[in-house]
Coordinates of N, CA and C and ligand atoms in Angstrom, one line a residue:
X29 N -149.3 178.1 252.5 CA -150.7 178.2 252.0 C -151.1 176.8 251.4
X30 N -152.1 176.4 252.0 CA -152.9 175.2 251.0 C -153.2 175.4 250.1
X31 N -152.3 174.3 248.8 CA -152.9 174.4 247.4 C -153.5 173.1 246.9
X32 N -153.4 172.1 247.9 CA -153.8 170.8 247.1 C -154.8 169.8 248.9
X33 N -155.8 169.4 248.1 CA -156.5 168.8 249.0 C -156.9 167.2 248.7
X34 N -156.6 166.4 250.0 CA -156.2 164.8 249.3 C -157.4 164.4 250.3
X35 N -158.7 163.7 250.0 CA -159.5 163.2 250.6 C -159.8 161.7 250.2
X36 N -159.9 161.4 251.9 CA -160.0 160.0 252.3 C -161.1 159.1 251.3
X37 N -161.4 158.2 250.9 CA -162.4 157.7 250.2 C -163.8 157.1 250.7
X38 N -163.9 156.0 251.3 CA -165.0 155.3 252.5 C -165.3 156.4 253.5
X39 N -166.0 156.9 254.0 CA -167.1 157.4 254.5 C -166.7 159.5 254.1
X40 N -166.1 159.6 253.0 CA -165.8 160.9 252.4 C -166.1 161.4 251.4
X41 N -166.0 160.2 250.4 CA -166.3 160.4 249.1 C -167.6 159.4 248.8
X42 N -167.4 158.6 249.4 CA -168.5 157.3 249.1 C -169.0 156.4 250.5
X43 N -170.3 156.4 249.8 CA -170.6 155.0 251.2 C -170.4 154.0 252.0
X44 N -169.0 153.6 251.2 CA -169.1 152.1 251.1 C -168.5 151.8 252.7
X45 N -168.6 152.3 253.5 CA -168.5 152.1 255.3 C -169.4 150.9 255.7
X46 N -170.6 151.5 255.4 CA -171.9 150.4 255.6 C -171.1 149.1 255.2
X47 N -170.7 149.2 253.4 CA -170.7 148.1 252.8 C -169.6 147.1 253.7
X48 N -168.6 147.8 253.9 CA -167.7 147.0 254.5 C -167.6 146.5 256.0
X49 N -168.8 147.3 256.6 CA -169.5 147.0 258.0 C -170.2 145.2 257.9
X50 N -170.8 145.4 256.6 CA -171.9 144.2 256.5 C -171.2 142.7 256.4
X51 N -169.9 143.1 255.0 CA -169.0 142.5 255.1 C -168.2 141.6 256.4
X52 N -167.9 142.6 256.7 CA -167.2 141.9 258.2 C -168.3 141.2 258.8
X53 N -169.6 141.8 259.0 CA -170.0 140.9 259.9 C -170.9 139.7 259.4
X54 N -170.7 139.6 258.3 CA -170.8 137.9 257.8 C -169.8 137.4 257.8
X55 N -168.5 137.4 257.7 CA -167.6 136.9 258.0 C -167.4 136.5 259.7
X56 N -167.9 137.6 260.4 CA -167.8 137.4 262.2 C -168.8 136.1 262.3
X57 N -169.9 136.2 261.4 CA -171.2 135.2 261.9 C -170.6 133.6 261.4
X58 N -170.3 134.1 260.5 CA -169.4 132.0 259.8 C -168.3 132.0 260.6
X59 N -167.8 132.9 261.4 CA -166.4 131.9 262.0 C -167.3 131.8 263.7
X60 N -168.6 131.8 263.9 CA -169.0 132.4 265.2 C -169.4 133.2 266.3
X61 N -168.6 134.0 265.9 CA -168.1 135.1 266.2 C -169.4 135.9 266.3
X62 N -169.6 136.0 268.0 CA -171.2 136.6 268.3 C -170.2 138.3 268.4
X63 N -171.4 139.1 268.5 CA -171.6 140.7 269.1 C -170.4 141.6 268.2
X64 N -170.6 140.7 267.2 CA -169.4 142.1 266.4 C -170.5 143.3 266.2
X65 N -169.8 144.6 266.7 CA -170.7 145.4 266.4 C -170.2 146.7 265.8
X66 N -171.5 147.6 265.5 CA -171.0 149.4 264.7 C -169.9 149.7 265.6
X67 N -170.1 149.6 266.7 CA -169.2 150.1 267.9 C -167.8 149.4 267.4
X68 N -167.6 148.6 267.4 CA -166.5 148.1 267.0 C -165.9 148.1 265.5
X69 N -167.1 148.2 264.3 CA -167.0 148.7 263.1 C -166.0 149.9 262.7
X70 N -166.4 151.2 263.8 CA -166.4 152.4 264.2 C -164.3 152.3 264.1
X71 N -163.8 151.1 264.8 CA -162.5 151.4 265.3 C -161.5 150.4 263.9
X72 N -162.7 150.1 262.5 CA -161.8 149.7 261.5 C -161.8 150.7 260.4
X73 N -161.9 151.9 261.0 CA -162.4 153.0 259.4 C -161.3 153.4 259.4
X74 N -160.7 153.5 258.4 CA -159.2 154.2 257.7 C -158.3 152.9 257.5
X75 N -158.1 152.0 258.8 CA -157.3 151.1 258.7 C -157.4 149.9 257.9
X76 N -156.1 149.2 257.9 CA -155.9 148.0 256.7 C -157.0 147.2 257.0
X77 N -156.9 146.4 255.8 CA -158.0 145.1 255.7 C -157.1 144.0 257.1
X78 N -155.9 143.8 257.4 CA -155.6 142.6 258.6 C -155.8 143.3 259.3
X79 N -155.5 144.8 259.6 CA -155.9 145.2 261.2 C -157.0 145.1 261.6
X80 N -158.2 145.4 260.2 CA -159.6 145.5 260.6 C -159.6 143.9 261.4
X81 N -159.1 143.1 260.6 CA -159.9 141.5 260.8 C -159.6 141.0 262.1
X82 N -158.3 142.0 262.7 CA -157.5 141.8 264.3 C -158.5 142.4 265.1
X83 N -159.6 143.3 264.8 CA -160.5 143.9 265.3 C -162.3 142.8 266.0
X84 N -162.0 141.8 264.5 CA -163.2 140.9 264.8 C -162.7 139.7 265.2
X85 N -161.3 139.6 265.5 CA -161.0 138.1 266.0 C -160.6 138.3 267.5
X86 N -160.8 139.6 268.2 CA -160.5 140.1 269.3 C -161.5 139.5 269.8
X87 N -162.4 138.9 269.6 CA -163.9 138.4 270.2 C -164.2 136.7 269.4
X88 N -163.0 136.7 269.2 CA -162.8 134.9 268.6 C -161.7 134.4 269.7
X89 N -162.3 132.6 270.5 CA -161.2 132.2 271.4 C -160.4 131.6 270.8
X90 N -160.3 131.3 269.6 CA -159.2 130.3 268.4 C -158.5 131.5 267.8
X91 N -157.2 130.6 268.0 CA -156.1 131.7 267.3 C -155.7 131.1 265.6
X92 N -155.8 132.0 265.1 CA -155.2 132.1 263.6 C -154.3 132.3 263.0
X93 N -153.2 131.5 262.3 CA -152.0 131.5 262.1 C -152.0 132.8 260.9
X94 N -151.0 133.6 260.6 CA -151.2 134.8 259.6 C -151.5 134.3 257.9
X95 N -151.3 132.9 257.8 CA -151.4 132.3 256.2 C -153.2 132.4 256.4
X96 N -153.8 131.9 258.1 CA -155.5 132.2 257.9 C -155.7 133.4 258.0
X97 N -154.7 134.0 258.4 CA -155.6 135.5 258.4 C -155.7 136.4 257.4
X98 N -154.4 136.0 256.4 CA -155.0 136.2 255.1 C -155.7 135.9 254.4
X99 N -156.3 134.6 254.2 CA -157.1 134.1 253.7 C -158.6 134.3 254.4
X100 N -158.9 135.1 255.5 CA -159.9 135.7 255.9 C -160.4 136.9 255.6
X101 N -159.1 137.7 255.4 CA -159.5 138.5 255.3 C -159.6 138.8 253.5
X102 N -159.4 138.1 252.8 CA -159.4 138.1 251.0 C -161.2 137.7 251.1
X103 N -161.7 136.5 252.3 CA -163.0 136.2 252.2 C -163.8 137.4 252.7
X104 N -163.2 138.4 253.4 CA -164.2 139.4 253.8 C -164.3 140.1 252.4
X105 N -163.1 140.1 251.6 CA -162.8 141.0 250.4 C -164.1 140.7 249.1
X106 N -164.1 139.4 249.3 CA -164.8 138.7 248.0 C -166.3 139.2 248.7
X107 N -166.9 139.0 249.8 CA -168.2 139.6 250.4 C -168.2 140.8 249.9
X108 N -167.3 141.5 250.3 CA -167.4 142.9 250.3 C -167.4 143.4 248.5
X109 N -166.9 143.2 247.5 CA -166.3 143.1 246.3 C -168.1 143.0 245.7
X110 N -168.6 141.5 246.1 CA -169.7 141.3 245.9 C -170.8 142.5 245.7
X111 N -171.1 143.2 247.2 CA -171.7 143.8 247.1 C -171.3 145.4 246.5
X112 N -170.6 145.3 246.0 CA -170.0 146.5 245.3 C -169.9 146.7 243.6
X113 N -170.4 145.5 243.5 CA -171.0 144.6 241.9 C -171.5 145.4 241.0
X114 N -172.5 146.0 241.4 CA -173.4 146.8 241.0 C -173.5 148.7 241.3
X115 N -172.3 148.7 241.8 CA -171.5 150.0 242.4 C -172.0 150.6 241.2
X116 N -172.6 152.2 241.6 CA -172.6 153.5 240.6 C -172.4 154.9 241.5
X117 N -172.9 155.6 241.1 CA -172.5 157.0 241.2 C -173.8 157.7 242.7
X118 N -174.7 156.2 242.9 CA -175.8 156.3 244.1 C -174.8 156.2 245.3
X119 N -173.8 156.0 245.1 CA -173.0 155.7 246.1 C -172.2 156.9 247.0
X120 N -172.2 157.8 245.6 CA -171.8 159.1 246.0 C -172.6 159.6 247.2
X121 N -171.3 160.4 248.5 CA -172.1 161.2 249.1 C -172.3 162.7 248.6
X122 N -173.5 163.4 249.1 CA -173.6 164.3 248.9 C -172.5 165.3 249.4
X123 N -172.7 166.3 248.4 CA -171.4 167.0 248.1 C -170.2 166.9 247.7
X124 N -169.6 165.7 247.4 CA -168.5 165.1 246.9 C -168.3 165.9 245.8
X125 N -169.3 165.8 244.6 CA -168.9 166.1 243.1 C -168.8 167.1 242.8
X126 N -169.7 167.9 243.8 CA -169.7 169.7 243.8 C -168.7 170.2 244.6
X127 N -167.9 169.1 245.9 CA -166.5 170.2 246.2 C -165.6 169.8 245.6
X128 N -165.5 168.6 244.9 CA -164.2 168.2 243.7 C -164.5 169.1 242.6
X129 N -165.4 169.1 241.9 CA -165.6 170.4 241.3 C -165.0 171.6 241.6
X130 N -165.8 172.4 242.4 CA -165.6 173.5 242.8 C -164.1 174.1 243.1
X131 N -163.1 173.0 243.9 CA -161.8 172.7 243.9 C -161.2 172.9 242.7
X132 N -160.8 172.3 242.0 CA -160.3 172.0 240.7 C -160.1 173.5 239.5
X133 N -161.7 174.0 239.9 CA -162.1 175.2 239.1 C -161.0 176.1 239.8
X134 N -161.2 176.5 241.2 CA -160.2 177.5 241.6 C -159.0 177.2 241.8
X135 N -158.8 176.5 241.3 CA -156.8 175.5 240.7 C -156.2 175.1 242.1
X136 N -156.9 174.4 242.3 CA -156.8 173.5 244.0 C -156.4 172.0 243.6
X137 N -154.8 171.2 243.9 CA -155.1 170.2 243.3 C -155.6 168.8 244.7
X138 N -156.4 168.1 243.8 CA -157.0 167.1 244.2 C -157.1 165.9 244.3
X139 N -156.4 165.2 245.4 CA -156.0 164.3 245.5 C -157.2 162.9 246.2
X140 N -156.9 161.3 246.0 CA -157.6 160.8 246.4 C -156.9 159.9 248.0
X141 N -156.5 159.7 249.1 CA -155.9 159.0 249.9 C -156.3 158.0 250.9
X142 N -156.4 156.5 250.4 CA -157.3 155.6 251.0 C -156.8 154.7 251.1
X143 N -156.7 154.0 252.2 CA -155.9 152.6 252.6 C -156.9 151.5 252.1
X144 N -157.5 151.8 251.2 CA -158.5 150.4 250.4 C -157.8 150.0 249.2
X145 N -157.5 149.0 248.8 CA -157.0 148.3 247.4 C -158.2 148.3 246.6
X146 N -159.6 148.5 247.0 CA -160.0 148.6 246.1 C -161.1 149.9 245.6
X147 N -159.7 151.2 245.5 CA -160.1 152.3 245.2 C -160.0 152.9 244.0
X148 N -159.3 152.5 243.0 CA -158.9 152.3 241.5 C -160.9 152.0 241.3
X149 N -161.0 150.9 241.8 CA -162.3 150.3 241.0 C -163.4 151.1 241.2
X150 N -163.8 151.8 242.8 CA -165.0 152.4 242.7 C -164.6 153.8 242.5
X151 N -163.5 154.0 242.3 CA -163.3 155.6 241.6 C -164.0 155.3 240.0
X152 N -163.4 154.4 239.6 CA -163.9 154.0 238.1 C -166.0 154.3 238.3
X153 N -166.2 152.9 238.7 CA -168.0 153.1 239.2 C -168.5 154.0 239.1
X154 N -168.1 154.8 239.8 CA -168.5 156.1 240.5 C -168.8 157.4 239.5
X155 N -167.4 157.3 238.6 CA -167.1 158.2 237.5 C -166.5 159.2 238.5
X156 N -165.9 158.7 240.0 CA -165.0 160.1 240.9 C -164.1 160.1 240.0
X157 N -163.4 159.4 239.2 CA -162.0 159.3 239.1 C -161.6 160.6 237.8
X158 N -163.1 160.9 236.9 CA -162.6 162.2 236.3 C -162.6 163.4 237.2
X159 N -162.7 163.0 238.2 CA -162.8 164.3 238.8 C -161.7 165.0 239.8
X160 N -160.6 164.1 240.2 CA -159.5 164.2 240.7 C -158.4 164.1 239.8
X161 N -156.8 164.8 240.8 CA -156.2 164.8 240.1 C -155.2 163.6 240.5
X162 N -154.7 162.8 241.2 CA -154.1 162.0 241.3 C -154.8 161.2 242.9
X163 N -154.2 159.7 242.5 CA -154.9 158.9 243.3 C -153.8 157.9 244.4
X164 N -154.0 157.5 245.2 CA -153.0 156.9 246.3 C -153.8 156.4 247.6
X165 N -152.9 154.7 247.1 CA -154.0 153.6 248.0 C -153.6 152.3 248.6
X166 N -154.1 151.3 249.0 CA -153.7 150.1 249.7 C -152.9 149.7 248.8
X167 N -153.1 150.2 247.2 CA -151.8 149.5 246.3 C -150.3 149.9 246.1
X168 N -150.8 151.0 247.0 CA -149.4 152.2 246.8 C -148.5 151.6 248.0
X169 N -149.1 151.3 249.1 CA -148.6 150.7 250.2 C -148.6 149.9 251.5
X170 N -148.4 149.3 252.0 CA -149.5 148.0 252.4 C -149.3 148.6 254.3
X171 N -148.9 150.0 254.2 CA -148.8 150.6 255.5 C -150.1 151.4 255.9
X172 N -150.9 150.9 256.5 CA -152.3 151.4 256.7 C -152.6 152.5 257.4
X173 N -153.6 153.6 257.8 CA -153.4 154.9 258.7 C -153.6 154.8 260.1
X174 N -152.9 154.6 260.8 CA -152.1 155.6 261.0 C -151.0 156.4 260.5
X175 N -150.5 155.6 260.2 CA -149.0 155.4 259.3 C -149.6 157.1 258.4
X176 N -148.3 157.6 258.2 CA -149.0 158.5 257.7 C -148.7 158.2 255.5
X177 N -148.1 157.1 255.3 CA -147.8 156.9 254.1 C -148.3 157.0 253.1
X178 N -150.0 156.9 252.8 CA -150.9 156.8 252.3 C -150.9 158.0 251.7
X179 N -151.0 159.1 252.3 CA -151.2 160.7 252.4 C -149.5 161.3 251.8
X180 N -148.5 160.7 251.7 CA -147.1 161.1 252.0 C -146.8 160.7 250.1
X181 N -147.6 160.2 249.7 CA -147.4 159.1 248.5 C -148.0 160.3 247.2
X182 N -149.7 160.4 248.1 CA -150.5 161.5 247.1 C -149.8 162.6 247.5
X183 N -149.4 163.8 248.3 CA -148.7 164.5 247.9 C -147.7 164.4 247.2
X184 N -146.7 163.5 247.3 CA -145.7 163.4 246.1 C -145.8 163.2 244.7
X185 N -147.2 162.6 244.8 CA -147.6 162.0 243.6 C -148.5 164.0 242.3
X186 N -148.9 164.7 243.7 CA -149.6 165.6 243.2 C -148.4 166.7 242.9
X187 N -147.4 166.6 243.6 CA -146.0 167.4 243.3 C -146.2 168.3 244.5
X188 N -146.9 168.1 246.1 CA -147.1 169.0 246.8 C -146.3 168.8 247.9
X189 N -146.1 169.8 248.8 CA -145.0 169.5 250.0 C -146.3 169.5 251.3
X190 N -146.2 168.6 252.1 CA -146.9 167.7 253.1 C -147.6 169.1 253.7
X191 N -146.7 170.1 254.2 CA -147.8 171.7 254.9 C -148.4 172.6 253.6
X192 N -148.4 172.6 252.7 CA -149.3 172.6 251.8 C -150.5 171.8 251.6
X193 N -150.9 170.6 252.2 CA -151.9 169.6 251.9 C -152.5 169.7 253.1
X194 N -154.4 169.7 252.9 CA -155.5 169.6 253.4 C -155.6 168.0 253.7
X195 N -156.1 167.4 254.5 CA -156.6 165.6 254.2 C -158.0 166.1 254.9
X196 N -159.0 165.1 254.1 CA -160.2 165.3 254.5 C -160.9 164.0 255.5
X197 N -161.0 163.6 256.1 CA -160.7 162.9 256.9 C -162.5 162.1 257.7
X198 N -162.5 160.5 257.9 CA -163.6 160.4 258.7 C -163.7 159.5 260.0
X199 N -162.2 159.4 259.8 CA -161.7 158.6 260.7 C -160.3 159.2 262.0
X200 N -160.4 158.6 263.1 CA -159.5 158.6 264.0 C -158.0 158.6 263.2
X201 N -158.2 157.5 263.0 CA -156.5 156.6 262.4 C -156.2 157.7 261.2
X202 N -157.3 158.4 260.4 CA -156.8 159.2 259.2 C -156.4 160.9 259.8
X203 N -156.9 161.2 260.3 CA -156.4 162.3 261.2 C -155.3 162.1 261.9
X204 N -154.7 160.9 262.1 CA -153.6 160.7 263.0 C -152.6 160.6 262.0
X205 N -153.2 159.8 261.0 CA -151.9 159.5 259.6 C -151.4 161.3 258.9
X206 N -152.9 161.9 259.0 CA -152.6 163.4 258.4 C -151.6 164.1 259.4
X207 N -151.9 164.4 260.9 CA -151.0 164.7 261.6 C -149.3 164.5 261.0
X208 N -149.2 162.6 261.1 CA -147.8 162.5 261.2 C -147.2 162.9 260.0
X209 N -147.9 162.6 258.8 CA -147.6 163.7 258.0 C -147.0 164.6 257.4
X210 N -147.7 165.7 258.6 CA -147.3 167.1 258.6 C -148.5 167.7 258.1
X211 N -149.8 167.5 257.8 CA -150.6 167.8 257.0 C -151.7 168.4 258.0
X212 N -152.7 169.3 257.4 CA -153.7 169.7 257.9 C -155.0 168.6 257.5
X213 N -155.9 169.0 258.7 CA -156.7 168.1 258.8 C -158.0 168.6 258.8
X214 N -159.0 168.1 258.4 CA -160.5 168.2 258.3 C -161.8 167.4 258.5
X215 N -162.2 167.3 259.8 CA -162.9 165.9 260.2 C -164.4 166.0 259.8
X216 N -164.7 164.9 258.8 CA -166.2 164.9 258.0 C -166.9 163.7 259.2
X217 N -168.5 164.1 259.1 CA -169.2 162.2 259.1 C -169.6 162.6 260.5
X218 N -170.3 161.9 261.0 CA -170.6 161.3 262.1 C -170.0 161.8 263.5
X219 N -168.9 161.3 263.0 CA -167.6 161.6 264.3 C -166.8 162.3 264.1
X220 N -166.9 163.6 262.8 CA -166.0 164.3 262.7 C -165.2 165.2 263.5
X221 N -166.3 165.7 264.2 CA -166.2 166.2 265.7 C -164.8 166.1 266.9
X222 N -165.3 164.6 267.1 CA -164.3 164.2 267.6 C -163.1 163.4 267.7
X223 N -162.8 163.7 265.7 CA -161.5 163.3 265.4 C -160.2 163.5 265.6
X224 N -160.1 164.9 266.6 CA -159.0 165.7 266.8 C -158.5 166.3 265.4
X225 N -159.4 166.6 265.1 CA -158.8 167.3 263.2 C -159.0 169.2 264.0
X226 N -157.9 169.7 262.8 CA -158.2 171.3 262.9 C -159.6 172.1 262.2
X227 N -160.6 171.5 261.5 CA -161.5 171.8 261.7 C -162.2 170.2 261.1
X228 N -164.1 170.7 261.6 CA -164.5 169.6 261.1 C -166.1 170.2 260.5
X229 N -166.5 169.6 259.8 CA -168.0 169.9 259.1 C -168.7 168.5 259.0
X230 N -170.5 168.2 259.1 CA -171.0 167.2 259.3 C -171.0 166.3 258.2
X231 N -170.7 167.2 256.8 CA -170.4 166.2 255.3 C -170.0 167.2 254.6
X232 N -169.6 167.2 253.4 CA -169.6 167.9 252.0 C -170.6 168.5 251.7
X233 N -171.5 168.4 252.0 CA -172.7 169.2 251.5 C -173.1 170.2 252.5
X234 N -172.5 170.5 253.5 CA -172.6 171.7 254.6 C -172.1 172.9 254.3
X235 N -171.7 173.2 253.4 CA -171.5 174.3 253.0 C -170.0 175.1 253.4
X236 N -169.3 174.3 253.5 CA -167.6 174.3 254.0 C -167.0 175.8 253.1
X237 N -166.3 176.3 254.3 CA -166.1 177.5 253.6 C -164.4 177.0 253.1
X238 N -164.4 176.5 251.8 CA -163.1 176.0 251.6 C -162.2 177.4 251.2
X239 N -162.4 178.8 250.9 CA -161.8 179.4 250.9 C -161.0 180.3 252.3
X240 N -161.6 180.2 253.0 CA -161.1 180.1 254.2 C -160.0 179.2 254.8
X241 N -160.3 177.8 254.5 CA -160.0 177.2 254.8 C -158.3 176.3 254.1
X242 N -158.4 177.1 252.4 CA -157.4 177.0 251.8 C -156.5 178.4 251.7
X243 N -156.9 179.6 252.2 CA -156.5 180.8 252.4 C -156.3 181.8 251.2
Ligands
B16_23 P1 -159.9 147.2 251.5 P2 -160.5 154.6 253.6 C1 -160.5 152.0 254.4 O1 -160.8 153.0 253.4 C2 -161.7 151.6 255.1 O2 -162.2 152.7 255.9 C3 -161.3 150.5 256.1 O3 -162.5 150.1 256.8 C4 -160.8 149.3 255.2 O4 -160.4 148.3 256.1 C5 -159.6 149.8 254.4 O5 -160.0 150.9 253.6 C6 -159.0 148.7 253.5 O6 -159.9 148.4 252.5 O7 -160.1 145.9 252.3 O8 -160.9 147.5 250.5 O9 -158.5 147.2 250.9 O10 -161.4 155.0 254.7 O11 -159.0 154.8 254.0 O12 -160.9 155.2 252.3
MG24 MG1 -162.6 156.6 255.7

């Protein structure tokens, strides 16, 4: 039976997809880097900050030694950081506060699972962070999703065994990490659809029958 549900952060709990879309592609525009696009955006959601940056240099003819590719991708970080300055609770998606709520009440525990390092800070922003029960992130481990680590860390951390845990999911790579897992999967967003998750709803605010769904 599901008793504990660990949801992804960037495009699940909060907006900041866009943010980190815009990010990259000022960094694609200073190194030259024409036609970075959503399409391509699309194929860095869940994963680490280097894989994303392997994503926009796949369309750069100069190769980058790994000392630049960190230091590219810390410059996408500071872009991105930037616009997240002013980060509050507008950032929330709808339904977020009312299914971590609602969760919590019927003694469901709540987890947060996101390959961003910087999910400590906009959980703070946000004011998510009173609302969950433990948190697990790019700081926890520098193995990005697929990998199912991220997810393997907050169940441990929530005291739950991996087929007991929900992942709420808006990505390819995070459905794949919930899989390896062992975890049940839930595909939100856009492309929930066709995340290969065992079910999917178009956001949080659709009216998800989580009792059903937690049994
Ligand atoms: P950072 P999630 C992921 O967050 C983003 O979807 C992905 O685009 C980003 O590259 C990754 O975090 C790392 O983020 O550079 O902030 O450490 O979807 O797993 O919540
Ligand atoms: Mg995401």
């Amino acid at each position: 039976m599901i008793n504990t549900v660990i949801f992804d952060l960037d495009g699940v709990l909060v907006s900041t997809d866009e943010l980190h879309y815009e990010a990259w592609k000022r960094l694609a525009d200073e190194l030259g880097i024409s036609g970075f696009t959503k399409a391509d955006n699309e194929r860095q959601r869940g994963v680490s900050r280097l894989e994303s940056l392997e994503v926009v240099l796949e369309k750069s003819d100069k190769t980058y030694s790994l000392e630049e590719k960190y230091a590219l991708g810390e410059k996408k970080n500071a872009y991105y950081r930037e616009s997240l300055k002013n980060a509050d609770s507008s950032i929330v998606l709808p339904g977020a506060v009312e299914t971590l709520k609602l969760l919590r009440n019927r003694g469901i525990k709540v987890g947060v699972g996101s390959a961003s390092k910087n999910t400590p800070e906009i959980l703070e922003k946000t004011g998510l962070i009173g609302l969950v029960d433990k948190v697990s992130c790019g700081l926890d481990t520098d193995k990005g999703k697929p990998e199912p680590d991220v997810f393997l860390i907050a169940a441990k951390k929530l005291g739950s065994a991996p087929c007991q845990c929900l992942v709420v999911e808006d990505s390819k790579a995070g459905v794949e990490a919930a899989k390896r897992a062992g975890m049940h999967s839930l595909g939100v967003g856009p492309y929930g659809r066709t995340l290969g998750a065992e079910a999917c709803a178009p956001d949080l605010a659709s009216g998800i029958d989580w009792r059903e769904l937690c049994g």
